[in-house]
Amino acid sequence: MIELKKLEVWFVTGSQHLYGEQTLQQVASHSQTIAGSLNDAAQIPVTIVFKPTVKTTEEIYSVCQEANNEKNCIGIIAWMHTFSPAKMWIGGLKILQKPLCHLHTQFNRDIPWNDIDMDFMNLNQSAHGDREFGFMVSRMRMNRKVIVGHWQDPEVLQELNAWCRAAAGWNDWQGAKFVRFGDNMRYVAVTDGDKVEAEYKFGYAVNTHGIGDLVKVINETSDESIDALIKEYEEQYILSASLKKDGGQHSSLREAAKIEVGIRTFLEAGNYKGFTDTFEDLHGMAQLPGIAAQRLMASGYGFAGEGDWKTAALVRAMKVMGSGLPGGNSFMEDYTYHFDPENQMVLGSHMLEICPSIAKGKPTCEVHPLGIGGKADPVRLVFNSAPGHALNVSMIDMGNRFRLLVNEVEAVAPLHALPKLPVARVLWKPYPDMKTGCAAWILAGGAHHTGYSQNLTATHMEDFADMAGIEFCLIGKNTNIYQFKNDLRWSDVYYQINK
Ligand code: MN
């Protein structure tokens, strides 16, 4: 569903006519070598496309215009091999609508101590040519990523990898559609927000369908498609005895499969990239979608419960960004605390809907009653998640702006079996520590719903927030509450002034 290699990032080198044809030929050949090497690098998930050196105002404008119009172009890497007078860049940068990465590199890694002369210096002068370019981007108050280092440096490739992935997530949102089955969970604040502003700012549309529209599609599901899905369930999961063909609740499994086929059909027909539902609006549905939401997430759809469209869209973007990396991304909720002073941690889960892309081992497929919603017992996948570094990410509507909040966490294996907890779950320790991490989250207005990631870093999310032009707040190893509170205050002032 998500293929990053078909997306293009354009490698654009800036120069000018001052140095003569011979120098420009060397510039072009070096640029081609770098672009080709980036394209071939295993760390770079997208296609890097070499573009001819831009040397005039018109050429710069033109390449920016082309980038805007090319559907598969998700961003531009700019590099000034020589000196590219930056007034030439004003017109192009002014119209550029794709994310910009400034790769501050140099063709030669080392100074050739014995051979260096003025010709070499004039050719390899990005150390100052890139500063001229950087000034103009800063002068124009444009968000961009600046990556510094030799183009073969593994750290540079890693940073570029993260930026390309963020650009892929951002590109995926442009023109995307998300569907809400039913509205927001009644009276809940943080899951709601300004969908008009979101479409303006983020490029995706969120529209509702009455649950009846979905139920109609679910009811048209054929027995054959249900049979096929049951077979898939049998192969991929450990079915509890009661759900097996000869078990007493096999009809619940068929009902769950019917719901999955129905939602998938609905999403495909409407070209949606994700959805929300709410247990308060399930008229005509037998169960709250459990395994359906879980498996749809695993195939790349964004999802969040209780009408939380911001988190559904976020989960989708995170899935795009993490595509092809080991580990997964899921809808998540901070559920319960373990306040043992020696070992404080958070138990994360949801009523049902955690994505099996973060599962450790083969999930079990079970059916149990659900205390709320008043429907039949829903079928769900139950599993633990692997320990390791992870993130919780929350998109919040602050009224005058969106805030993207990230908490770096360390996932840990459960201390004990949880035999009476029939849901997928994750245990983690927030950075910098439990008390500071949770206090900072609450001070920043972070939601109880998040996108949980095993394969993205705070850098991916920061680059993504910069592309969206929204506030980014990080709770990580160095977070200190005094400083964090001040950062939130400065940020409030900034967004009052910078509208
Ligand atoms: Mn919830």
Coordinates of C-alpha atoms in Angstrom, one line a residue, residues 4-410:
L4 CA 8.4 5.2 -1.0
K5 CA 10.8 4.4 -3.9
K6 CA 8.2 5.7 -6.4
L7 CA 8.5 9.1 -4.7
E8 CA 11.1 11.6 -6.0
V9 CA 13.3 14.1 -4.2
W10 CA 15.1 16.4 -6.6
F11 CA 18.7 17.2 -6.2
V12 CA 19.2 20.8 -7.3
T13 CA 22.6 22.4 -7.4
G14 CA 23.0 26.2 -7.5
S15 CA 25.8 28.1 -9.2
Q16 CA 26.2 31.0 -11.6
H17 CA 27.9 31.9 -15.0
L18 CA 30.8 33.8 -13.4
Y19 CA 33.3 30.9 -13.3
G20 CA 33.1 29.8 -17.0
E21 CA 32.0 26.7 -18.8
Q22 CA 34.8 24.4 -17.5
T23 CA 34.0 25.0 -13.9
L24 CA 30.3 24.5 -14.6
Q25 CA 31.0 21.2 -16.2
Q26 CA 32.8 20.1 -13.1
V27 CA 30.0 21.3 -10.9
A28 CA 27.4 19.3 -13.0
S29 CA 29.5 16.2 -12.9
H30 CA 30.1 16.4 -9.2
S31 CA 26.4 17.0 -8.6
Q32 CA 25.5 14.0 -10.7
T33 CA 27.9 11.8 -8.7
I34 CA 26.4 12.9 -5.4
A35 CA 22.8 12.6 -6.6
G36 CA 23.5 9.1 -8.0
S37 CA 25.3 8.0 -4.8
L38 CA 22.4 9.2 -2.7
N39 CA 19.9 7.5 -4.9
D40 CA 21.9 4.2 -4.6
A41 CA 22.4 4.5 -0.8
A42 CA 20.5 1.8 1.1
Q43 CA 19.6 4.4 3.7
I44 CA 17.7 6.6 1.3
P45 CA 14.1 5.3 0.8
V46 CA 13.0 7.5 -2.1
T47 CA 14.4 8.1 -5.6
I48 CA 16.9 11.0 -5.8
V49 CA 16.6 12.7 -9.1
F50 CA 19.5 14.8 -10.4
K51 CA 18.5 18.1 -11.9
P52 CA 20.8 20.3 -14.1
T53 CA 22.7 23.1 -12.3
V54 CA 20.6 26.2 -11.9
K55 CA 22.6 29.4 -12.8
T56 CA 20.0 32.2 -13.3
T57 CA 16.9 33.6 -11.7
E58 CA 14.8 32.1 -14.5
E59 CA 16.3 28.6 -14.1
I60 CA 15.7 28.6 -10.4
Y61 CA 12.1 29.8 -10.8
S62 CA 11.5 27.2 -13.4
V63 CA 12.8 24.2 -11.4
C64 CA 10.7 25.3 -8.4
Q65 CA 7.6 25.6 -10.6
E66 CA 8.3 22.1 -12.0
A67 CA 8.7 20.7 -8.5
N68 CA 5.4 22.1 -7.5
N69 CA 3.7 20.6 -10.5
E70 CA 5.3 17.2 -10.5
K71 CA 3.0 14.9 -8.5
N72 CA 5.7 12.5 -7.5
C73 CA 8.2 15.2 -6.4
I74 CA 7.9 15.3 -2.6
G75 CA 10.8 17.8 -1.9
I76 CA 14.0 19.5 -3.1
I77 CA 17.5 19.1 -1.8
A78 CA 19.4 22.3 -2.5
W79 CA 23.2 22.6 -2.6
M80 CA 25.4 25.4 -3.7
H81 CA 28.6 23.8 -5.0
T82 CA 30.0 27.2 -5.9
F83 CA 28.5 30.6 -5.1
S84 CA 25.0 31.2 -6.3
P85 CA 24.0 34.8 -5.6
A86 CA 20.9 34.5 -3.6
K87 CA 18.8 37.3 -5.0
M88 CA 18.4 34.8 -7.9
W89 CA 16.6 32.5 -5.5
I90 CA 13.9 34.9 -4.2
G91 CA 11.4 34.3 -6.9
G92 CA 11.8 30.5 -6.9
L93 CA 11.7 30.1 -3.2
K94 CA 8.7 32.3 -3.0
I95 CA 6.6 29.9 -5.0
L96 CA 8.1 26.7 -3.8
Q97 CA 5.4 24.5 -2.2
K98 CA 7.4 21.4 -1.6
P99 CA 9.6 20.8 1.5
L100 CA 13.2 22.1 1.2
C101 CA 16.3 20.4 2.5
H102 CA 19.6 22.4 2.4
L103 CA 22.4 19.9 2.2
H104 CA 25.5 21.8 3.3
T105 CA 28.1 19.5 1.9
Q106 CA 31.3 19.6 -0.2
F107 CA 32.4 17.3 -3.0
N108 CA 35.8 16.7 -1.6
R109 CA 35.8 15.4 2.0
D110 CA 39.4 16.5 2.8
I111 CA 41.5 19.5 1.9
P112 CA 44.2 18.3 -0.6
W113 CA 47.0 19.9 1.5
N114 CA 49.7 19.6 -1.1
D115 CA 47.7 20.4 -4.2
I116 CA 45.2 23.0 -3.1
D117 CA 45.3 26.2 -5.2
M118 CA 42.8 29.0 -5.9
D119 CA 41.1 27.1 -8.7
F120 CA 40.3 24.3 -6.2
M121 CA 39.0 26.9 -3.7
N122 CA 36.8 28.5 -6.3
L123 CA 35.3 25.2 -7.3
N124 CA 34.8 23.9 -3.8
Q125 CA 33.4 26.9 -2.1
S126 CA 30.0 25.7 -0.6
A127 CA 31.4 26.7 2.8
H128 CA 30.5 30.2 1.9
G129 CA 28.2 29.7 -1.1
D130 CA 25.8 27.8 1.1
R131 CA 25.8 30.6 3.6
E132 CA 24.6 33.1 1.0
F133 CA 21.7 30.7 0.2
G134 CA 21.0 30.0 3.9
F135 CA 20.7 33.8 4.5
M136 CA 18.0 34.1 1.8
V137 CA 16.0 31.2 3.2
S138 CA 16.2 32.7 6.7
R139 CA 15.5 36.2 5.4
M140 CA 12.3 34.8 3.8
R141 CA 11.4 33.1 7.1
M142 CA 11.1 29.7 5.4
N143 CA 11.2 26.4 7.3
R144 CA 13.8 24.0 5.9
K145 CA 16.1 21.3 7.1
V146 CA 19.8 22.0 7.2
I147 CA 22.0 18.9 7.1
V148 CA 25.8 19.5 7.4
G149 CA 28.5 17.1 6.5
H150 CA 30.2 15.1 3.7
W151 CA 27.6 13.4 1.4
Q152 CA 29.1 10.0 2.1
D153 CA 29.0 10.5 5.9
P154 CA 26.6 7.8 7.4
E155 CA 25.2 10.4 9.8
V156 CA 24.3 12.7 6.8
L157 CA 22.6 9.8 5.1
Q158 CA 20.7 9.0 8.2
E159 CA 19.5 12.6 8.6
L160 CA 18.5 12.7 4.9
N161 CA 16.7 9.4 5.3
A162 CA 14.6 10.9 8.2
W163 CA 13.9 14.1 6.2
C164 CA 12.8 12.1 3.1
R165 CA 10.5 10.0 5.2
A166 CA 9.0 13.1 6.8
A167 CA 8.5 14.5 3.3
A168 CA 6.8 11.3 2.2
G169 CA 4.4 11.5 5.2
W170 CA 3.7 15.2 4.4
N171 CA 3.2 14.4 0.7
D172 CA 0.8 11.7 1.6
W173 CA -1.5 14.1 3.5
Q174 CA -1.8 16.4 0.5
G175 CA -5.3 15.8 -0.9
A176 CA -5.8 12.8 1.4
K177 CA -9.3 11.9 2.7
F178 CA -10.2 10.5 6.1
V179 CA -13.7 9.3 7.0
R180 CA -15.4 9.6 10.3
F181 CA -18.1 7.0 11.0
G182 CA -20.2 8.9 13.4
D183 CA -19.1 12.0 15.3
N184 CA -16.9 12.7 18.2
M185 CA -17.3 10.8 21.5
R186 CA -19.8 13.0 23.3
Y187 CA -18.3 15.8 25.4
V188 CA -14.7 14.8 24.8
A189 CA -12.5 17.8 24.1
V190 CA -9.1 16.8 22.9
T191 CA -10.3 14.5 20.1
D192 CA -12.2 17.3 18.6
G193 CA -10.9 20.3 16.8
D194 CA -11.0 22.6 13.8
K195 CA -11.3 20.4 10.6
V196 CA -11.4 23.5 8.4
E197 CA -8.1 24.8 9.8
A198 CA -6.7 21.2 9.5
E199 CA -7.5 21.0 5.8
Y200 CA -6.0 24.4 5.2
K201 CA -2.9 23.7 7.2
F202 CA -2.4 20.0 6.5
G203 CA -4.0 19.4 3.1
Y204 CA -6.2 16.5 4.2
A205 CA -10.0 16.4 4.4
V206 CA -12.1 14.8 7.1
N207 CA -15.7 14.2 6.4
T208 CA -18.4 12.1 8.1
H209 CA -20.6 9.3 7.0
G210 CA -23.5 8.2 9.1
I211 CA -23.0 4.7 10.4
G212 CA -25.9 3.6 8.3
D213 CA -23.9 4.2 5.1
L214 CA -21.2 1.8 6.5
V215 CA -23.7 -0.8 7.7
K216 CA -25.2 -1.0 4.2
V217 CA -21.8 -1.9 2.8
I218 CA -21.1 -4.4 5.7
N219 CA -24.5 -6.1 5.0
E220 CA -23.6 -6.6 1.3
T221 CA -20.5 -8.7 2.3
S222 CA -20.6 -12.1 0.6
D223 CA -20.2 -15.4 2.4
E224 CA -17.2 -16.2 0.2
S225 CA -15.2 -13.1 1.3
I226 CA -16.0 -13.9 4.9
D227 CA -14.8 -17.5 4.4
A228 CA -11.6 -16.2 2.8
L229 CA -10.9 -13.8 5.7
I230 CA -11.6 -16.5 8.3
K231 CA -9.0 -18.6 6.6
E232 CA -6.5 -15.7 6.9
Y233 CA -7.3 -15.3 10.6
E234 CA -6.7 -19.0 11.1
E235 CA -3.3 -18.8 9.4
Q236 CA -2.1 -15.6 11.0
Y237 CA -3.3 -15.8 14.6
I238 CA -3.9 -18.3 17.4
L239 CA -7.6 -18.5 17.6
S240 CA -9.2 -19.1 21.0
A241 CA -11.1 -22.4 21.2
S242 CA -14.5 -20.7 21.2
L243 CA -13.8 -18.8 18.0
K244 CA -12.8 -21.9 16.0
K245 CA -15.2 -23.5 13.5
D246 CA -16.6 -25.9 16.1
G247 CA -16.5 -23.4 18.9
G248 CA -19.5 -21.8 20.6
Q249 CA -18.7 -18.3 19.4
H250 CA -17.5 -18.9 15.8
S251 CA -20.4 -16.7 14.6
S252 CA -18.8 -13.7 16.4
L253 CA -15.6 -14.3 14.4
R254 CA -17.7 -14.4 11.2
E255 CA -19.4 -11.2 12.2
A256 CA -16.0 -9.5 12.9
A257 CA -14.8 -10.6 9.5
K258 CA -17.9 -9.3 7.9
I259 CA -17.2 -5.9 9.5
E260 CA -13.6 -5.9 8.3
V261 CA -14.6 -6.7 4.7
G262 CA -17.3 -4.0 4.9
I263 CA -15.0 -1.2 6.2
R264 CA -12.2 -2.2 3.8
T265 CA -14.6 -2.0 0.9
F266 CA -15.9 1.3 2.0
L267 CA -12.4 2.8 2.4
E268 CA -11.3 1.5 -1.0
A269 CA -14.4 2.7 -2.8
G270 CA -14.0 6.2 -1.3
N271 CA -10.2 6.3 -1.6
Y272 CA -9.8 7.0 2.1
K273 CA -6.5 6.8 3.9
G274 CA -7.9 6.2 7.3
F275 CA -11.0 6.3 9.5
T276 CA -12.4 6.9 12.9
D277 CA -15.4 5.2 14.7
T278 CA -17.0 5.6 18.0
F279 CA -18.6 3.1 20.4
E280 CA -21.4 5.6 21.0
D281 CA -22.6 5.3 17.4
L282 CA -22.8 1.7 16.2
H283 CA -26.4 1.5 15.1
G284 CA -26.9 -1.6 13.0
M285 CA -23.5 -3.0 13.8
A286 CA -23.2 -6.1 15.9
Q287 CA -19.8 -5.3 17.5
L288 CA -17.5 -2.4 17.9
P289 CA -14.8 -3.0 15.2
G290 CA -11.8 -4.5 17.0
I291 CA -9.8 -6.9 14.8
A292 CA -11.1 -4.9 11.8
A293 CA -9.5 -1.7 13.0
Q294 CA -6.4 -3.5 14.0
R295 CA -5.9 -5.3 10.7
L296 CA -6.7 -2.2 8.7
M297 CA -4.1 -0.3 10.6
A298 CA -1.6 -3.1 9.8
S299 CA -2.3 -2.7 6.1
G300 CA -1.5 1.0 6.3
Y301 CA -4.7 2.8 7.1
G302 CA -4.8 5.5 9.8
F303 CA -7.2 4.9 12.6
A304 CA -8.2 6.3 16.0
G305 CA -11.2 5.6 18.2
E306 CA -13.9 8.0 19.5
G307 CA -14.0 10.2 16.4
D308 CA -10.4 11.3 16.9
W309 CA -9.6 12.3 13.3
K310 CA -6.4 14.1 14.2
T311 CA -4.8 11.0 15.6
A312 CA -6.2 8.8 12.7
A313 CA -4.5 11.2 10.2
L314 CA -1.3 11.2 12.3
V315 CA -1.1 7.4 12.5
R316 CA -1.4 7.3 8.7
A317 CA 1.4 9.8 8.3
M318 CA 3.6 7.8 10.7
K319 CA 2.9 4.6 8.8
V320 CA 4.0 6.3 5.6
M321 CA 7.1 7.7 7.3
G322 CA 8.1 4.3 8.8
S323 CA 7.3 2.3 5.7
G324 CA 9.9 -0.5 5.2
L325 CA 11.6 0.0 8.5
P326 CA 11.6 -2.8 11.1
G327 CA 8.9 -2.2 13.8
G328 CA 5.5 -0.7 13.6
N329 CA 3.2 2.3 14.3
S330 CA -0.1 2.2 16.1
F331 CA -2.9 4.1 17.6
M332 CA -2.3 4.1 21.3
E333 CA -3.7 5.4 24.6
D334 CA -2.0 6.0 27.9
Y335 CA -4.1 3.8 30.1
T336 CA -2.8 2.8 33.5
Y337 CA 0.2 3.6 35.7
H338 CA 2.6 1.5 37.6
F339 CA 3.8 3.8 40.4
D340 CA 6.3 1.5 42.0
P341 CA 9.1 4.0 43.0
E342 CA 11.8 1.6 41.8
N343 CA 10.2 0.9 38.5
Q344 CA 7.6 3.5 37.3
M345 CA 5.9 3.0 34.0
V346 CA 2.9 3.4 31.8
L347 CA 0.6 0.7 30.5
G348 CA -0.6 1.7 27.1
S349 CA -3.5 0.1 25.3
H350 CA -7.0 0.8 24.0
M351 CA -10.3 -0.9 24.3
L352 CA -9.4 -3.0 21.4
E353 CA -7.7 -1.2 18.6
I354 CA -3.9 -1.6 18.8
C355 CA -2.1 -2.3 15.5
P356 CA -0.4 -5.8 15.2
S357 CA 2.5 -4.1 13.4
I358 CA 3.9 -3.6 16.9
A359 CA 3.2 -7.1 18.1
K360 CA 5.9 -9.4 19.5
G361 CA 5.2 -12.9 18.3
K362 CA 1.9 -14.3 17.0
P363 CA -1.2 -12.5 18.3
T364 CA -4.0 -14.5 19.8
C365 CA -7.5 -13.8 18.5
E366 CA -10.1 -13.7 21.3
V367 CA -13.6 -12.6 22.0
H368 CA -14.6 -11.0 25.3
P369 CA -17.3 -8.7 26.6
L370 CA -16.8 -4.9 26.4
G371 CA -18.2 -2.9 29.3
I372 CA -19.3 0.0 27.2
G373 CA -21.2 0.5 23.9
G374 CA -24.0 -2.0 24.6
K375 CA -23.1 -4.3 21.7
A376 CA -22.1 -7.9 21.3
D377 CA -18.7 -9.1 22.5
P378 CA -16.1 -7.8 20.0
V379 CA -13.3 -10.0 18.6
R380 CA -9.8 -8.6 19.0
L381 CA -6.1 -9.5 18.6
V382 CA -4.2 -9.8 21.9
F383 CA -0.5 -9.4 22.1
N384 CA 2.5 -7.8 23.9
S385 CA 4.9 -5.5 22.2
A386 CA 8.6 -5.7 22.0
P387 CA 10.9 -3.7 24.3
G388 CA 13.0 -0.9 22.9
H389 CA 13.2 2.8 22.1
A390 CA 9.8 4.2 21.0
L391 CA 7.8 7.4 20.7
N392 CA 4.4 8.7 21.7
V393 CA 3.1 11.5 19.4
S394 CA 0.1 13.7 19.9
M395 CA -1.4 16.3 17.6
I396 CA -3.3 18.9 19.5
D397 CA -5.5 21.8 18.4
M398 CA -4.5 24.7 20.7
G399 CA -7.2 27.0 19.3
N400 CA -4.8 29.3 17.4
R401 CA -2.5 26.6 16.2
F402 CA -1.7 22.9 16.0
R403 CA 1.0 21.5 18.3
L404 CA 2.8 18.3 17.7
L405 CA 4.0 16.8 20.9
V406 CA 6.5 14.0 21.2
N407 CA 7.6 12.0 24.2
E408 CA 10.5 9.7 23.8
V409 CA 9.9 6.5 25.7
E410 CA 11.6 3.2 26.4

